[in-house]
Coordinates of N, CA and C in Angstrom, one line a residue:
X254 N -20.4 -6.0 17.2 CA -19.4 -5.5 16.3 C -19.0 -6.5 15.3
X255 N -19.5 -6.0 14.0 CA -18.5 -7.0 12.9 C -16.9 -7.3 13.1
X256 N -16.6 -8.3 13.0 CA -15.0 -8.4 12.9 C -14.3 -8.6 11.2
X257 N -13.9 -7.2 11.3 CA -13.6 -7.2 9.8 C -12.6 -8.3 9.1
X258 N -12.7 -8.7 8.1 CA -11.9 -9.5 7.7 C -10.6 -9.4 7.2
X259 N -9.7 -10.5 7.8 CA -8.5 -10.3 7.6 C -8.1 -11.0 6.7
X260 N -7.3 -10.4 5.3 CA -5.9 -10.6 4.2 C -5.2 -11.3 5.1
X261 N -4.4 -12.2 4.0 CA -3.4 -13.4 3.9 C -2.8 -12.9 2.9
X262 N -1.4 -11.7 3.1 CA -0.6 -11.5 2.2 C 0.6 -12.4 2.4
X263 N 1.5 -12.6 0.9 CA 2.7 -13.6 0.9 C 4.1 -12.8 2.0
X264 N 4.3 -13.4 2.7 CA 5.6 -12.9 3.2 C 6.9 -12.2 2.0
X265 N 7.2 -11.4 2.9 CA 8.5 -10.8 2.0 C 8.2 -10.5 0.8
X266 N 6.7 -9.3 1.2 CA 6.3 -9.1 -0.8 C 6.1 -7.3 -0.4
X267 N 6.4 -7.3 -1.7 CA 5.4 -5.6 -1.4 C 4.3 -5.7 -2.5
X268 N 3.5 -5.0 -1.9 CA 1.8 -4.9 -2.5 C 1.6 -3.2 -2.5
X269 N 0.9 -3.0 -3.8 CA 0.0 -1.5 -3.7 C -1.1 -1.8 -3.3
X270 N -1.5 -1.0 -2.1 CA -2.9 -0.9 -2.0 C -3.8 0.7 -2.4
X271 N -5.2 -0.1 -2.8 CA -6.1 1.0 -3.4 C -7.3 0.8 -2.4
X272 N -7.2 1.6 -1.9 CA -8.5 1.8 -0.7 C -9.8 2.7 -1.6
X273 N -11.0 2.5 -1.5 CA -12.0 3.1 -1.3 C -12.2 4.7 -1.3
X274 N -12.0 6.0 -2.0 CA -12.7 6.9 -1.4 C -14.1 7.7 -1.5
X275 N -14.6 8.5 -1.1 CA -15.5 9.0 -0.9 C -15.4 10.0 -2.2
X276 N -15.0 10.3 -2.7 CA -14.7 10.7 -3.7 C -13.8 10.1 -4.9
X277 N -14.0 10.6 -6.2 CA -13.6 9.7 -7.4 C -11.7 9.2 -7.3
X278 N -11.7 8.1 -7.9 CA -10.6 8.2 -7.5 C -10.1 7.1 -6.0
X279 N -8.6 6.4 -6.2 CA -8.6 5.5 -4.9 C -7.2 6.5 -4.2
X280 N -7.3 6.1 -2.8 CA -6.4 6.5 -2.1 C -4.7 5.3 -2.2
X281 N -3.5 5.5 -2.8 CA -2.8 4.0 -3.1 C -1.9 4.3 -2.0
X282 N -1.5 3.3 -1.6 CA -0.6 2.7 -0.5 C 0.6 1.8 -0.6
X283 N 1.4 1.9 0.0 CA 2.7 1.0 -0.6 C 2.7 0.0 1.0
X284 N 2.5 -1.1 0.9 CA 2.6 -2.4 1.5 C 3.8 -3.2 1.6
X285 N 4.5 -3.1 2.5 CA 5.9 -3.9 2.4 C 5.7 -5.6 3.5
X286 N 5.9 -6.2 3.5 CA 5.3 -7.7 4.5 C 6.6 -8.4 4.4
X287 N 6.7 -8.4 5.9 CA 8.5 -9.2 6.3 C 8.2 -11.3 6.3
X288 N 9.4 -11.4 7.1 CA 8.8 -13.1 7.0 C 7.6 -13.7 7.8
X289 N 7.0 -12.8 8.8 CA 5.7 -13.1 9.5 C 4.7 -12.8 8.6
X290 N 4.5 -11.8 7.7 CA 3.5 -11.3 6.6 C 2.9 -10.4 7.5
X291 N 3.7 -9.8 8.5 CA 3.3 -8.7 9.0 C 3.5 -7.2 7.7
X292 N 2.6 -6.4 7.8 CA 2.4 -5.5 7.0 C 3.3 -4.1 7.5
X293 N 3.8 -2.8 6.6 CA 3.8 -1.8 7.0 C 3.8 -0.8 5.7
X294 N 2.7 -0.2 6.2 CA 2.3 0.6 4.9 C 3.0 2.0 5.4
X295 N 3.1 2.6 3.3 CA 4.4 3.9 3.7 C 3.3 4.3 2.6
X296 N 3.0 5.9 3.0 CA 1.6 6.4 2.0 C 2.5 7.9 2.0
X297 N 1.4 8.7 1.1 CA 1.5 10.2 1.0 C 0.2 10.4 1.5
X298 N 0.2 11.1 2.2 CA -1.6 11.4 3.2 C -1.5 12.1 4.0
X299 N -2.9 12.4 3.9 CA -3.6 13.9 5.0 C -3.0 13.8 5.9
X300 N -2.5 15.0 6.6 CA -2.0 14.7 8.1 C -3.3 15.1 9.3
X301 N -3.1 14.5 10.1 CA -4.6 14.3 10.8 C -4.2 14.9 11.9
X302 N -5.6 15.8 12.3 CA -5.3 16.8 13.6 C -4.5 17.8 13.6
X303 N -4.1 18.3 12.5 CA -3.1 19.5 12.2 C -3.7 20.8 12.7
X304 N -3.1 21.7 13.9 CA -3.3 22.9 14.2 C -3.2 23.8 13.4
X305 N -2.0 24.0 12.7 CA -1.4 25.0 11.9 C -1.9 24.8 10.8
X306 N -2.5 25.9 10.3 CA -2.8 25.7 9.2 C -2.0 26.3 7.8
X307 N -0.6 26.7 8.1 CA 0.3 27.3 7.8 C 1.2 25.5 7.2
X308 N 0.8 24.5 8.0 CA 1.9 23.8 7.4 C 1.5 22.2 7.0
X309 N 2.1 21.8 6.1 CA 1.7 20.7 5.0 C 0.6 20.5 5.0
X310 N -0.8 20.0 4.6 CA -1.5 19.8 4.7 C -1.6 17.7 4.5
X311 N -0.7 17.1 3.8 CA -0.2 15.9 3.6 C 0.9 15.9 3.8
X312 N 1.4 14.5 4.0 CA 2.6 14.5 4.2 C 3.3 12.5 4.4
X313 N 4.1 12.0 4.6 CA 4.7 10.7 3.8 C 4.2 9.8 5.1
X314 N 3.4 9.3 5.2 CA 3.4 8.1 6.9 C 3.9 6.6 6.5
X315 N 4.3 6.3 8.0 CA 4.5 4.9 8.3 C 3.7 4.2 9.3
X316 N 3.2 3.3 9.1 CA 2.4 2.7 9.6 C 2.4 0.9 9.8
X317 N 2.2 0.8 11.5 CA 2.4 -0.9 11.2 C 0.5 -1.3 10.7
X318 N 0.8 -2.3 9.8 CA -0.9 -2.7 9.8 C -1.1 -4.4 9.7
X319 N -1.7 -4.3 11.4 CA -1.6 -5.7 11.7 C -2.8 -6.5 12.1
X320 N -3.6 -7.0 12.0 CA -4.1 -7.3 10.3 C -4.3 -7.1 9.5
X321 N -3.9 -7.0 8.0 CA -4.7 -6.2 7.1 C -5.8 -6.5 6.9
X322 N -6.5 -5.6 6.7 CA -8.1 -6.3 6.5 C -9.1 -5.6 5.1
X323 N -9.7 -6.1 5.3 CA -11.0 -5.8 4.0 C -10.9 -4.4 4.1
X324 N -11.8 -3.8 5.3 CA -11.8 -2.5 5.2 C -11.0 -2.0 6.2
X325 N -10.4 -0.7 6.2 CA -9.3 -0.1 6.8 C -9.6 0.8 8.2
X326 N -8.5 1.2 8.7 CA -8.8 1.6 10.2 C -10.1 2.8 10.5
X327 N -10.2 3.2 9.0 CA -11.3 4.1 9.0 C -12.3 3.7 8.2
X328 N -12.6 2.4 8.1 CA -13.7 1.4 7.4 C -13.9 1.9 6.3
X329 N -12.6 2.4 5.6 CA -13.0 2.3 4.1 C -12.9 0.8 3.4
X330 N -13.2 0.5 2.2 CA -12.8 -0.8 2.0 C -11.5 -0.6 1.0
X331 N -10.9 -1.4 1.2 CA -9.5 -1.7 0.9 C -9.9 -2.6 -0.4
X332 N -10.0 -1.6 -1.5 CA -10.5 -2.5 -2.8 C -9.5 -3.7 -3.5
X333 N -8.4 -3.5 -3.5 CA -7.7 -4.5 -4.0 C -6.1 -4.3 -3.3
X334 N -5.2 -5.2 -3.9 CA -3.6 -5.4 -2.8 C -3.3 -5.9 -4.2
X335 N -1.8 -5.2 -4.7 CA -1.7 -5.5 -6.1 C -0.2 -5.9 -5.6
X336 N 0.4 -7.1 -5.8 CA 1.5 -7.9 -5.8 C 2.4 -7.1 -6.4
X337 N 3.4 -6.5 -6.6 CA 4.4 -6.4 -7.7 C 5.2 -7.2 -7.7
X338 N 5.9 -8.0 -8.9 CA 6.4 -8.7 -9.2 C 8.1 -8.2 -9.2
X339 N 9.1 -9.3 -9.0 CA 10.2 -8.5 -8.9 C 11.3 -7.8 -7.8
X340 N 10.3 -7.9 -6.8 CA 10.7 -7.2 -5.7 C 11.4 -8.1 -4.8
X341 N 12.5 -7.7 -4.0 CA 13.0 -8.9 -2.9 C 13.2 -7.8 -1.9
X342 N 13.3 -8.3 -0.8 CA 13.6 -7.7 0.6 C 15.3 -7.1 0.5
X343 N 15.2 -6.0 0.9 CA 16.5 -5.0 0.8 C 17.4 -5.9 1.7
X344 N 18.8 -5.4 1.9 CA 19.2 -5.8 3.6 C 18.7 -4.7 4.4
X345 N 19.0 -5.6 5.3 CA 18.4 -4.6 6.6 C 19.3 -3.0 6.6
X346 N 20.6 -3.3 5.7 CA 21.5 -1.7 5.9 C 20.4 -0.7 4.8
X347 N 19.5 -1.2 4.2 CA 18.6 -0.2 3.2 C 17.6 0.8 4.5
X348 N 17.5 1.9 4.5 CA 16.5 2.5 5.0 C 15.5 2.9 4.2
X349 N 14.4 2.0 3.9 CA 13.4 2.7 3.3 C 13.1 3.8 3.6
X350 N 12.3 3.9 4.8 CA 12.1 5.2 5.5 C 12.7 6.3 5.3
X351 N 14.4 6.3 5.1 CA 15.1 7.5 4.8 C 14.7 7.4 3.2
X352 N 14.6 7.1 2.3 CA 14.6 6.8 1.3 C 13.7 7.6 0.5
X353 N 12.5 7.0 1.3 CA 10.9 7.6 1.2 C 10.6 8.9 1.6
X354 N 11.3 9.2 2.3 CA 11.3 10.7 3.1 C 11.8 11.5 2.4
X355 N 12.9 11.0 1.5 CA 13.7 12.2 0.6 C 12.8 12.4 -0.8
X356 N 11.6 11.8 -1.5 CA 10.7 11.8 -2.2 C 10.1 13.0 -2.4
X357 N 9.9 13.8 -1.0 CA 9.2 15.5 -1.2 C 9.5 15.7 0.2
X358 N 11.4 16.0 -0.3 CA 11.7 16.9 1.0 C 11.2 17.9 1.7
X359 N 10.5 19.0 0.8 CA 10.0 19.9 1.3 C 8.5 19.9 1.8
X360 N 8.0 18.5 1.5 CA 6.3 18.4 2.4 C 5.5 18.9 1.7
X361 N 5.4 19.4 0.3 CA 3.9 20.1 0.0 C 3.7 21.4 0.1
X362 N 2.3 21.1 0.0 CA 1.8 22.6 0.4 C 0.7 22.5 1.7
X363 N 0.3 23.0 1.8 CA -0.5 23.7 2.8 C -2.1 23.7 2.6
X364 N -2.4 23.4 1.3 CA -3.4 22.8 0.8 C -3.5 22.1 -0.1
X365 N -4.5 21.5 -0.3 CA -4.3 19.9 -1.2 C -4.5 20.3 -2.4
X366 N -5.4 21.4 -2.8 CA -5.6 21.7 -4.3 C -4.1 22.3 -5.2
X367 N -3.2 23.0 -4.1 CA -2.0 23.1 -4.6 C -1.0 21.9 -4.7
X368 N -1.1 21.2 -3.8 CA -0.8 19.7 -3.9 C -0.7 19.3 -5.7
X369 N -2.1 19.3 -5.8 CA -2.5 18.2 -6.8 C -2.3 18.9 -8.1
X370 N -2.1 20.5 -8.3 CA -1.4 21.2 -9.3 C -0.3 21.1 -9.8
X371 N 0.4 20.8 -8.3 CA 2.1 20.6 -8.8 C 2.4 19.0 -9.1
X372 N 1.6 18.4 -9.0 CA 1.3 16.8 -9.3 C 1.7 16.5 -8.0
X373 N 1.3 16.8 -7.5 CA 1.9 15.6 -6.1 C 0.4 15.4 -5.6
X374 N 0.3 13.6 -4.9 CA -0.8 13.1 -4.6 C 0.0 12.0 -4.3
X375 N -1.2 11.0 -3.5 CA -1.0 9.5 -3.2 C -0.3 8.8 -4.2
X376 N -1.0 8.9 -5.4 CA -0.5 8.3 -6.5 C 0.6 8.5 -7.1
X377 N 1.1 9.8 -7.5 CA 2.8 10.1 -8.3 C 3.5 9.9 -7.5
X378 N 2.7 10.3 -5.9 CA 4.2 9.7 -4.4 C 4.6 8.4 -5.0
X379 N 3.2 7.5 -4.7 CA 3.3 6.2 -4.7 C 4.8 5.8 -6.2
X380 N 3.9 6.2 -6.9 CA 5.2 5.8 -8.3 C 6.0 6.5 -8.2
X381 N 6.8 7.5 -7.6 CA 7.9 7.6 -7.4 C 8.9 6.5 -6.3
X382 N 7.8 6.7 -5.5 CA 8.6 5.7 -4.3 C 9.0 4.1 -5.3
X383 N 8.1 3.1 -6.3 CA 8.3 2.2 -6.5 C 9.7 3.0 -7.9
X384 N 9.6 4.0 -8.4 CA 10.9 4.0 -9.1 C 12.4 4.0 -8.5
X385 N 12.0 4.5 -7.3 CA 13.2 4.4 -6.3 C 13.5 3.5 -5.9
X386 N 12.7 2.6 -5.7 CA 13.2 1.0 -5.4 C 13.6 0.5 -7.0
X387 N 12.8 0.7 -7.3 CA 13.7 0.1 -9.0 C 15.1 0.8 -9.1
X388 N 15.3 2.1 -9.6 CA 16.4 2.0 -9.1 C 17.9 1.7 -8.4
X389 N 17.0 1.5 -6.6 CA 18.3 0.9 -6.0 C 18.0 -0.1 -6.1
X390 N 17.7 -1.3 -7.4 CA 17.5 -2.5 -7.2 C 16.9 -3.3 -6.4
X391 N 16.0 -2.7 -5.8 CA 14.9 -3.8 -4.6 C 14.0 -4.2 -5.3
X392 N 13.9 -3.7 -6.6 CA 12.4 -4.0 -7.5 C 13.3 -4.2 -8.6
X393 N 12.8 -5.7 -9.3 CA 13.4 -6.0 -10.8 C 13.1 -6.2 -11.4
X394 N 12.8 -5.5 -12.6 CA 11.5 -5.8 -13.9 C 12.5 -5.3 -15.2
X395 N 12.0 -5.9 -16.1 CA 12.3 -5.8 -17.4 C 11.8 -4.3 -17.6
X396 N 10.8 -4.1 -17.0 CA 10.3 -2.5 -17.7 C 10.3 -1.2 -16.7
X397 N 10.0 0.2 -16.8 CA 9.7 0.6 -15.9 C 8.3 0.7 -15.1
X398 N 9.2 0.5 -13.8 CA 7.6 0.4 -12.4 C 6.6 1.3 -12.7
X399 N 6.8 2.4 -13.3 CA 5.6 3.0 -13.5 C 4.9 2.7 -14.7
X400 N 5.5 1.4 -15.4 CA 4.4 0.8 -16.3 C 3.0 0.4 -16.2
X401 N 3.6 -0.2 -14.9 CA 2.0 -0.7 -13.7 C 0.9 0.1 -13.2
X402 N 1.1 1.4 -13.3 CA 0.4 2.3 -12.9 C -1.0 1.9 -14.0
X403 N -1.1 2.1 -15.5 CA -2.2 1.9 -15.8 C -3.1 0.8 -15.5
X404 N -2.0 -0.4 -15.5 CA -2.7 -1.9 -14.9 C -3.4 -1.7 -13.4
X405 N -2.7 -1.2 -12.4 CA -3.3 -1.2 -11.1 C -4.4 -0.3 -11.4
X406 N -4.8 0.8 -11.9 CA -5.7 1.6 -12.2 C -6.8 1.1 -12.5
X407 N -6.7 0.3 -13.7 CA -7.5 -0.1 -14.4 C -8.1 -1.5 -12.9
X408 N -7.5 -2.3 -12.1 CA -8.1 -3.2 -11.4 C -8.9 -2.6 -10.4
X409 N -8.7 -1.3 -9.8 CA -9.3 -0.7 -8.7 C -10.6 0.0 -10.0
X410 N -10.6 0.5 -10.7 CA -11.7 0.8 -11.8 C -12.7 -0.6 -11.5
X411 N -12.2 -1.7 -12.2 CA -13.0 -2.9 -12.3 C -13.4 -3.3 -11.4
X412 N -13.0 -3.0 -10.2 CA -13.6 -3.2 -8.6 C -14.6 -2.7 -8.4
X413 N -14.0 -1.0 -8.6 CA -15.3 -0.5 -8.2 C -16.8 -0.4 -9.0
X414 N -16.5 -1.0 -10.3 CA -17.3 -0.8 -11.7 C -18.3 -2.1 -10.9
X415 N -17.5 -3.3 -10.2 CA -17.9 -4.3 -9.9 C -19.0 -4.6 -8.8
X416 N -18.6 -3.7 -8.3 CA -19.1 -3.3 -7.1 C -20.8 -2.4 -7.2
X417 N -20.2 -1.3 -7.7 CA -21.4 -0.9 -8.4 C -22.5 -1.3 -9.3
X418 N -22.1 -2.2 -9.6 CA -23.1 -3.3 -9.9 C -23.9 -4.1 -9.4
X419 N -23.7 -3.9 -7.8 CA -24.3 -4.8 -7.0 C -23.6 -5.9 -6.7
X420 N -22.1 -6.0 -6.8 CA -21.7 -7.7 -6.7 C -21.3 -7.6 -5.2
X421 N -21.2 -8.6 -4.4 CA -20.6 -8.4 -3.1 C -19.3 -9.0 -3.4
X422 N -18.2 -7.9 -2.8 CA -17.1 -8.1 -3.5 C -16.1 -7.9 -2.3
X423 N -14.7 -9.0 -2.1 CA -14.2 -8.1 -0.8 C -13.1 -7.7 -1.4
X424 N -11.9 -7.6 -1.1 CA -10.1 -7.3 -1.4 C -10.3 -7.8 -2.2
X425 N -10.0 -7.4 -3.3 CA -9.0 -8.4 -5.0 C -8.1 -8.4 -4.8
X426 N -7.0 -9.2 -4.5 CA -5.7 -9.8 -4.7 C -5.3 -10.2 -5.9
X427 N -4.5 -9.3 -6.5 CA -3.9 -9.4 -8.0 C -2.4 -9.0 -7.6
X428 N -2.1 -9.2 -9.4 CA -0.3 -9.4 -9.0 C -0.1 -8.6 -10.7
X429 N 1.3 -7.9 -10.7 CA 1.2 -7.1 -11.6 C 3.3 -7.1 -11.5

């Protein structure tokens, strides 16, 4: 068994991550890393093993991810970890988690094509969640957070454009 390789993210940072899919398009992730540079990603994603098919079909997770690595728990590769600039650690009385949860109180739909009609996906979660930290001031930039959106776009593009080209290529670590 390969031992996937493990990221060296900065403590006390948050990072977007753009994984790999199987289809066009990256799956993005919101990366938060305490004073260990331990990781915990907060995403909008498929919910797995769902019986009902009557209920959300995605929905907001939390996740510890300890190591982060090249490729991810489901060996996709983990194309790039984009730094955002600006950000400091809340106090501990901030609940992200409650925060993030109130994003799409009502969960969706039931299927993903209706999902992605009403604009909701990994991605507009994702930039909502980083407006919300702008907002309650955990993120501080001159401009708005969703300015970044075309910049991170455009690095997971050049990855994969890079990639496809034949380059052997692991995580890009960029800052935005």
């Amino acid at each position: 068994q390969v031992m996937a390789s493990t990221l060296s993210l900065e403590q006390n940072s948050l990072y977007v991550c753009l994984t790999q899919l199987l289809v066009p398009g990256f799956h993005w992730g919101i990366y938060f890393t305490d004073e260990h540079s331990t990781a915990t990603r907060h995403e909008w994603a498929e919910v797995r093993g769902r019986r009902d098919l009557t209920q959300p079909v995605e929905a907001y997770q939390v996740a510890l991810v300890h190591p982060v690595t090249v490729n991810d728990a489901e060996n996709r590769l983990n194309l790039a970890l984009v730094k955002v600039s600006g950000y400091s650690p809340p106090p501990p009385s901030y609940n992200v988690q409650a925060r993030f949860a109130g994003i799409e109180p009502g969960g969706g739909y039931s299927d993903v094509r209706r999902n992605r009609k009403s604009g909701l996906s990994c991605r507009t979660w994702l930039i909502r969640a980083l407006t919300l930290l702008q907002e309650d001031g955990v993120i501080r930039r001159n401009t708005p957070v969703s300015d970044i959106e075309d910049k991170i776009k455009s690095i997971g593009e050049e990855v994969e454009r890079r990639l496809a080209n034949g380059e052997d290529l692991g995580t890009q670590l960029r800052d935005v």
